Tab-separated table of C-alpha atoms and ligand atoms in Angstrom:
chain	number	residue	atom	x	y	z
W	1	UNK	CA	0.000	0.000	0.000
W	2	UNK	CA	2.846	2.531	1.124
W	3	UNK	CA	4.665	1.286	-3.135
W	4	UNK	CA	1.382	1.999	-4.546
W	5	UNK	CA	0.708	5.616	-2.521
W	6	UNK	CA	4.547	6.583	-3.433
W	7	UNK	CA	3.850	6.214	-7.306
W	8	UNK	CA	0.997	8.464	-7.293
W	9	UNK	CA	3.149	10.904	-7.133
W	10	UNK	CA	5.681	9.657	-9.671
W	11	UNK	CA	6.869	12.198	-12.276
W	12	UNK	CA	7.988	10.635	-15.605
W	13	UNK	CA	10.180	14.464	-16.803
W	14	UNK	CA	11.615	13.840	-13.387
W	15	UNK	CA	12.566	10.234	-13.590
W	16	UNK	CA	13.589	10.985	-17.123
W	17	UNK	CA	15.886	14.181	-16.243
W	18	UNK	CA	17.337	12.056	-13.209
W	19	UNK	CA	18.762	8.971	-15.369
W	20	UNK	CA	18.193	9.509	-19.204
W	21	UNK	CA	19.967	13.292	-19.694
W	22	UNK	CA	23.801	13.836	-18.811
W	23	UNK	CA	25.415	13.004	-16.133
W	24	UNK	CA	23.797	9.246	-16.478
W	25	UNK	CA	23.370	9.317	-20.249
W	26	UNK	CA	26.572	10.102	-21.526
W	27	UNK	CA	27.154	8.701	-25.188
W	28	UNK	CA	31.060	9.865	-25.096
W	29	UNK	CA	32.467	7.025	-23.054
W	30	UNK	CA	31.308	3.579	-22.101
W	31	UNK	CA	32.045	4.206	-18.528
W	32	UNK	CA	29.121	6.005	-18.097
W	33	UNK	CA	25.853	4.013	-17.085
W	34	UNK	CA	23.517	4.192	-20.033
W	35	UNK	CA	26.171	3.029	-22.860
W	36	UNK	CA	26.515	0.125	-20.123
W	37	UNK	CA	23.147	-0.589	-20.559
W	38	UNK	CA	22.810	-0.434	-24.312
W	39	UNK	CA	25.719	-2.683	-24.540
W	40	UNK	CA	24.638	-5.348	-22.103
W	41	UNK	CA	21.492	-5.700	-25.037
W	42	UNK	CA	23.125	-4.896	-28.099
W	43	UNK	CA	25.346	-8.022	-27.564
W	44	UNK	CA	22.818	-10.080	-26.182
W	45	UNK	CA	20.423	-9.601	-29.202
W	46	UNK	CA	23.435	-9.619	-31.503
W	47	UNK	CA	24.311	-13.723	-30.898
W	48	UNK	CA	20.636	-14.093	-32.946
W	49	UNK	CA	18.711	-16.662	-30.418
W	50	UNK	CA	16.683	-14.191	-28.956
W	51	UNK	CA	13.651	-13.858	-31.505
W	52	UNK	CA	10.323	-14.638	-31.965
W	53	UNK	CA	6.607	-13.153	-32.702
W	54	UNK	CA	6.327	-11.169	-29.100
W	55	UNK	CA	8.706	-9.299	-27.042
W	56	UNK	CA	7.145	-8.211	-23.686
W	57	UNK	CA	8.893	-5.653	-21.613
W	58	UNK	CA	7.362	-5.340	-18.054
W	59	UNK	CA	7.337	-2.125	-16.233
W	60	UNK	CA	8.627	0.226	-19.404
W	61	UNK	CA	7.850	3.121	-17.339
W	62	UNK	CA	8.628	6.024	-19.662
W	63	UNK	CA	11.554	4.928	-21.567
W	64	UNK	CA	12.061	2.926	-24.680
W	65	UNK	CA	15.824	2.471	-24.761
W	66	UNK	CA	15.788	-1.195	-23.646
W	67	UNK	CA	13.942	-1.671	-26.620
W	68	UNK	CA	15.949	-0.553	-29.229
W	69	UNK	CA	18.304	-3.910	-29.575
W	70	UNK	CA	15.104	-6.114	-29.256
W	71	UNK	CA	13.056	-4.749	-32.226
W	72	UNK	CA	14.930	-6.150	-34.514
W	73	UNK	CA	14.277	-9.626	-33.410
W	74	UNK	CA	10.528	-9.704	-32.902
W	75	UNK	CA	7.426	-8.804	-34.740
W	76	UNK	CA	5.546	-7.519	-32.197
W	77	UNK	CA	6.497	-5.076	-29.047
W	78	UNK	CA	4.281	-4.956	-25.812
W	79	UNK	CA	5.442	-2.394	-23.745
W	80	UNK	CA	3.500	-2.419	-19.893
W	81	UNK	CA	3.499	-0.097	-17.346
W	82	UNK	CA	1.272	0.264	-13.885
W	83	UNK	CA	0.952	4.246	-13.971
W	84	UNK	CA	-1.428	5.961	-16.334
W	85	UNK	CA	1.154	9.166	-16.813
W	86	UNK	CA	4.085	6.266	-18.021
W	87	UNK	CA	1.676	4.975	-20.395
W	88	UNK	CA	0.958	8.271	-22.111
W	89	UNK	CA	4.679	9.717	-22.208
W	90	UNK	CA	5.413	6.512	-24.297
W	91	UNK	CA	2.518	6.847	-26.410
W	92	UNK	CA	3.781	10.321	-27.222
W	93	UNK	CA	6.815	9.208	-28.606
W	94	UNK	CA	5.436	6.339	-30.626
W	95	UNK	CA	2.969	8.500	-32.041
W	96	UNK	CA	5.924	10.808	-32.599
W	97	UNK	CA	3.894	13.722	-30.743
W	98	UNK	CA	5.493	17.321	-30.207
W	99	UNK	CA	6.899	17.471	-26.542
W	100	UNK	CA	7.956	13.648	-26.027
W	101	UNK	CA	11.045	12.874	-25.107
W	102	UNK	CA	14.163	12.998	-27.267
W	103	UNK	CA	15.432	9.576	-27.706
W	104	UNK	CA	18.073	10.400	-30.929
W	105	UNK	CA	21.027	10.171	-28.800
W	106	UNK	CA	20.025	6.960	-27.702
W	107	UNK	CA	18.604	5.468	-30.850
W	108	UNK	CA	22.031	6.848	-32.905
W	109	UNK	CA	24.181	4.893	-29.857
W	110	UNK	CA	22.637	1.812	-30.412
W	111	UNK	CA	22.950	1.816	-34.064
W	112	UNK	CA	26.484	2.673	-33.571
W	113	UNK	CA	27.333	0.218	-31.483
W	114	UNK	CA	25.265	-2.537	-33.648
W	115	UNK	CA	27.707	-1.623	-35.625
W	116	UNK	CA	25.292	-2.397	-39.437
W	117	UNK	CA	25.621	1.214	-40.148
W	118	UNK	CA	22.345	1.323	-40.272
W	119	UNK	CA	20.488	5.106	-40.250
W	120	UNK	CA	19.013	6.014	-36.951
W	121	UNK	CA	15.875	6.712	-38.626
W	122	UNK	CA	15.348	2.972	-39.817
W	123	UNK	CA	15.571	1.785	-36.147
W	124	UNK	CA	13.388	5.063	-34.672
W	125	UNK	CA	10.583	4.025	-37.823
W	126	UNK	CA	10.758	-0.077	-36.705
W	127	UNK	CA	10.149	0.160	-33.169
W	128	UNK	CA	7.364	3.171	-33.434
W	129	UNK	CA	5.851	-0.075	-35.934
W	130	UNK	CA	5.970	-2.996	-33.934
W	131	UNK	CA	5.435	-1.550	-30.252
W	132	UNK	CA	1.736	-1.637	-30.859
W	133	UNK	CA	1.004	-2.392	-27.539
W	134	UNK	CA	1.126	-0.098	-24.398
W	135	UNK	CA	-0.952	-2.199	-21.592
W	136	UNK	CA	-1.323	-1.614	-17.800
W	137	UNK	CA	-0.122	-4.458	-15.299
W	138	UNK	CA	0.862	-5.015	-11.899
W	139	UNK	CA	3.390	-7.787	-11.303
W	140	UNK	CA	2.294	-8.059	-7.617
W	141	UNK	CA	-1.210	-10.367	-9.372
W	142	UNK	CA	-0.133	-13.203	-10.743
W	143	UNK	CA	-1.623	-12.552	-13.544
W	144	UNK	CA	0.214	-9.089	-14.210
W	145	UNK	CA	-2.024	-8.056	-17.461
W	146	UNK	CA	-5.477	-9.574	-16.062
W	147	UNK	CA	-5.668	-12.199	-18.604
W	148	UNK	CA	-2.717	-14.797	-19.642
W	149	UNK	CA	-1.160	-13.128	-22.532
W	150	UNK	CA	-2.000	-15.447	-25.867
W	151	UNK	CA	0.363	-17.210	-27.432
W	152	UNK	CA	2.415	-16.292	-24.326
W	153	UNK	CA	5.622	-14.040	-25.161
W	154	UNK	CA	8.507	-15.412	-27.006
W	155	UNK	CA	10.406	-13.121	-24.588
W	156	UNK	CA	10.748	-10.935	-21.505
W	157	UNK	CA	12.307	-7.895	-20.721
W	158	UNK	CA	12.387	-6.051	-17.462
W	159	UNK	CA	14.304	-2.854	-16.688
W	160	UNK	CA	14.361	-1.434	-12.958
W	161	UNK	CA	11.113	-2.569	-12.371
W	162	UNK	CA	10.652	-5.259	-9.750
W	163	UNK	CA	12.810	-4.152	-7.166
W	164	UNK	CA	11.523	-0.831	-7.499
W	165	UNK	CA	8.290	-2.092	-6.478
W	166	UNK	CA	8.605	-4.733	-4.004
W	167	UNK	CA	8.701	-4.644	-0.027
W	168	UNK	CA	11.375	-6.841	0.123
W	169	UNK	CA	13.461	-9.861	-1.477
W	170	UNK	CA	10.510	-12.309	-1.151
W	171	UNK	CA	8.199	-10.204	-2.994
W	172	UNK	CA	11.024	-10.070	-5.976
W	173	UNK	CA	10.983	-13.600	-6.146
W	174	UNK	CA	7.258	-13.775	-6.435
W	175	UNK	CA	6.494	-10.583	-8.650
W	176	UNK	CA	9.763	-12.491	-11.289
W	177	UNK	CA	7.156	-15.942	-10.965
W	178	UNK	CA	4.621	-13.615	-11.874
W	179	UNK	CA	5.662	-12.176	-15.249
W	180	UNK	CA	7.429	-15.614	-15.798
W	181	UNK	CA	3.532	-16.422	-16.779
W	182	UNK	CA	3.486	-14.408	-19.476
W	183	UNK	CA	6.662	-16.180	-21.083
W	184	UNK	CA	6.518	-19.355	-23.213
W	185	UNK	CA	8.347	-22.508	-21.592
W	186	UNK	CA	12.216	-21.859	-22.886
W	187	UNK	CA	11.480	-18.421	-23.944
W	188	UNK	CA	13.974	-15.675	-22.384
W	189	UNK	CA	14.288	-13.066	-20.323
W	190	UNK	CA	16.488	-10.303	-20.049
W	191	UNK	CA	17.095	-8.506	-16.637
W	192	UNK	CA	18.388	-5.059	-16.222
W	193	UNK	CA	18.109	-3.864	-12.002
W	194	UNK	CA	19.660	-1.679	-9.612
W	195	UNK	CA	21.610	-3.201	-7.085
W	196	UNK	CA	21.833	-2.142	-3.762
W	197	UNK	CA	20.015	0.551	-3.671
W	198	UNK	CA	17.068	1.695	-1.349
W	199	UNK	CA	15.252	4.562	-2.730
W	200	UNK	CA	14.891	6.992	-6.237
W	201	UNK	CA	13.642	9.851	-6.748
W	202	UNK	CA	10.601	10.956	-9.637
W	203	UNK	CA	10.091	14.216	-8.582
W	204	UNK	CA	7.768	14.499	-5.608
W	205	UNK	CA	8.245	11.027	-5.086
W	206	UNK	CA	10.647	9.026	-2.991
W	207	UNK	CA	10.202	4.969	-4.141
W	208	UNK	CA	11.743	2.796	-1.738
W	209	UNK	CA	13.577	0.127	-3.469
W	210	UNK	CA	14.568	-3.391	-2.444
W	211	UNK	CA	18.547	-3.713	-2.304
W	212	UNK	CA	20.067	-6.259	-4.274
W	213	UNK	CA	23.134	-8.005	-4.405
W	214	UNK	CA	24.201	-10.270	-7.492
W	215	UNK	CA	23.805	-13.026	-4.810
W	216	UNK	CA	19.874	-12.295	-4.493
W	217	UNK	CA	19.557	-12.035	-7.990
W	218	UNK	CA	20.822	-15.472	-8.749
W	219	UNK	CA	18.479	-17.149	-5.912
W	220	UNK	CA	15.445	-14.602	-6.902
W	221	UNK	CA	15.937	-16.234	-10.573
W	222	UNK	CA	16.068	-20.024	-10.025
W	223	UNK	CA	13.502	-19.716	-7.356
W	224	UNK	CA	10.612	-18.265	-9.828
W	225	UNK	CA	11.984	-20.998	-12.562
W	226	UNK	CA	14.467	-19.429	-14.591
W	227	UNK	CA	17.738	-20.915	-15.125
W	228	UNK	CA	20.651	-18.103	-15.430
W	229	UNK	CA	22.592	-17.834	-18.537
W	230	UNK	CA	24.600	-14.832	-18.201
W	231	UNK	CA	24.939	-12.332	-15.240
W	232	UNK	CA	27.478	-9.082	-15.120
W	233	UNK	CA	27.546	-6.174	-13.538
W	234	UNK	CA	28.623	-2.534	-13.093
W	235	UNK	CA	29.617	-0.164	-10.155
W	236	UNK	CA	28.252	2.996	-9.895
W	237	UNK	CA	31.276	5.606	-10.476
W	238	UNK	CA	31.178	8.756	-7.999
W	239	UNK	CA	30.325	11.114	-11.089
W	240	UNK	CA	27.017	9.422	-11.623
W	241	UNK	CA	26.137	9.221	-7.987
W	242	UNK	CA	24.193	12.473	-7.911
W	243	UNK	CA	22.065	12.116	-5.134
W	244	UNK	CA	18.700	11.042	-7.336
W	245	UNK	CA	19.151	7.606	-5.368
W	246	UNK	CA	21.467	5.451	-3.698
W	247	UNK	CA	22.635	2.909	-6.243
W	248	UNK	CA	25.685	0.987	-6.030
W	249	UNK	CA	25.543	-0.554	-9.117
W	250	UNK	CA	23.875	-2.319	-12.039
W	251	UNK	CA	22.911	-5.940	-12.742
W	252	UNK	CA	22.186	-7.552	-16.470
W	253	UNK	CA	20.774	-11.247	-16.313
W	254	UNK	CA	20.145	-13.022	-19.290
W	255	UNK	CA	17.898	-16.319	-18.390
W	256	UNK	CA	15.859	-18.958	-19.336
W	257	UNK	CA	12.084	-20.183	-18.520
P	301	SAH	N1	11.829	0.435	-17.261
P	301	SAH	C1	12.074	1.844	-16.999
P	301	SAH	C2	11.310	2.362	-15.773
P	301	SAH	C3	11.634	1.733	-14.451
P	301	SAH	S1	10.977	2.679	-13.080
P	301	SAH	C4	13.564	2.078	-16.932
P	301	SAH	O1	14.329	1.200	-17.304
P	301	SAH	O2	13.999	3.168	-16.553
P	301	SAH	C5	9.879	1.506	-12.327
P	301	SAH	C6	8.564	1.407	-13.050
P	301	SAH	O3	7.734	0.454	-12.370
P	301	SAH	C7	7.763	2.698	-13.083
P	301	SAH	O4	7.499	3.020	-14.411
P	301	SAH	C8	6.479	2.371	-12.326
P	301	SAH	O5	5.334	3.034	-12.814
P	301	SAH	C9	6.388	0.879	-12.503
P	301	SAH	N2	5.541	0.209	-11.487
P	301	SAH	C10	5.145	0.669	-10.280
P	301	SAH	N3	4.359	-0.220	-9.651
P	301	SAH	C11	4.262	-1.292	-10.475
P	301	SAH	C12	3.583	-2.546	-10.399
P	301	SAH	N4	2.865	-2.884	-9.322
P	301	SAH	N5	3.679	-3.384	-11.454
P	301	SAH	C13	4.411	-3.044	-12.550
P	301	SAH	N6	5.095	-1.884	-12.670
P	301	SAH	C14	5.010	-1.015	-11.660
């Protein structure tokens, strides 16, 4: 009850300032967290066995760039989010709407670093095309959209969602079972996640977070059913610790239903 009060007053401009504009996103070195991020998925995605007809991403909040690897490799996009406010900043940008949030820099990273030379625009055109979908959920029901999702997704991806809305490290484990019943038997997931930290900042609200260590992400993972495939991690350099939480780092997990 206190998660769900808290994101009532969640701003998405906030959020967005806080971790998608400089210091955070910082496109002129890969030390900086967002080209971390980008990477983690661009080589994932680039190995070619993650593909398939759906691609769900749970808890997309406002931001698409965890999407822009994964496009390429599905049909369809279903981008989720429990807030009403996320729902419509995303919709702004893939109607392409005046006032939505600039995602070039992001989109002409990822292309870089994909390395096909491949205009920015091409990528920007194909995910505004296949994320069709924007759909409310809650991962604390287990059944997150309110129906199963049919055919269940080829694969999941979750970004600095389900620790930033659970109590504590049991309620991870069971909110990961939960959106491991929208996957398909063998399909994958992708995990991006903060890592020991215990609050952010949106604005006017302060979101308590569960902390994480790489330890807790491993057990969390096998205990909802997934088996782990890949894990690595990042540590939070001073520069980017400006005060809009307390993370220590950042976890990507690559698993399997
Ligand atoms: N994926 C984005 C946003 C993460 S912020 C990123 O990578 O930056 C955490 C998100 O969880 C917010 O958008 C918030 O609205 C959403 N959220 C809050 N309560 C939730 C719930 N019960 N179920 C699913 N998502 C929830």
């Amino acid at each position: 009850a206190a998660l769900r009060e808290g994101y009532e007053h969640f701003d998405p401009r906030a959020y967005l300032r806080n971790n998608y504009l400089p210091p955070r996103a910082d496109f002129s070195s890969e030390e900086f967290v967002v080209p971390w991020k980008l990477r983690c998925l661009a080589e994932t995605f680039a190995s070619g066995e993650i593909r398939g007809r759906t691609l769900i991403d749970v808890g997309s909040g406002p931001t698409i760039y965890q999407l822009l690897s994964a496009c390429d490799h599905f049909e369809e996009i279903v981008a989720t989010d429990y807030l009403a406010v996320n729902r419509e900043e995303l919709g702004r940008w893939a109607r392409g709407e005046p006032g939505a949030f600039d995602w070039s820099p992001f989109i002409q990273h990822v292309c870089k670093i994909e390395g096909r030379g491949e205009p920015w625009q091409d990528k920007e055109r194909r995910l505004r095309e296949r994320l069709r979908r924007i759909l409310p959920i809650d991962v604390h029901r287990p059944e997150p959209l309110g129906a199963p999702l049919r055919p269940p997704a080829d694969a999941l991806l979750s970004a600095f969602c389900l620790e930033a809305v659970s109590p504590d490290r049991a309620a991870f484990v069971r909110a990961l079972a939960h959106v491991g019943n929208l996957l398909r038997p063998g399909g994958h997931a992708l995990l991006l996640g903060a890592l020991g930290e215990s609050f952010y900042l949106a604005g006017p609200a302060r979101l308590p977070v569960v902390p994480l260590e790489e330890s807790d992400v491993r057990e969390a993972l096998a205990a909802a059913g997934f088996a782990l495939r890949e894990l690595r991690s990042y540590a939070m350099p001073p520069a980017l610790r400006t005060g809009v939480d307390d993370v220590d780092g950042v976890f990507f997990a690559h698993a399997q239903k």
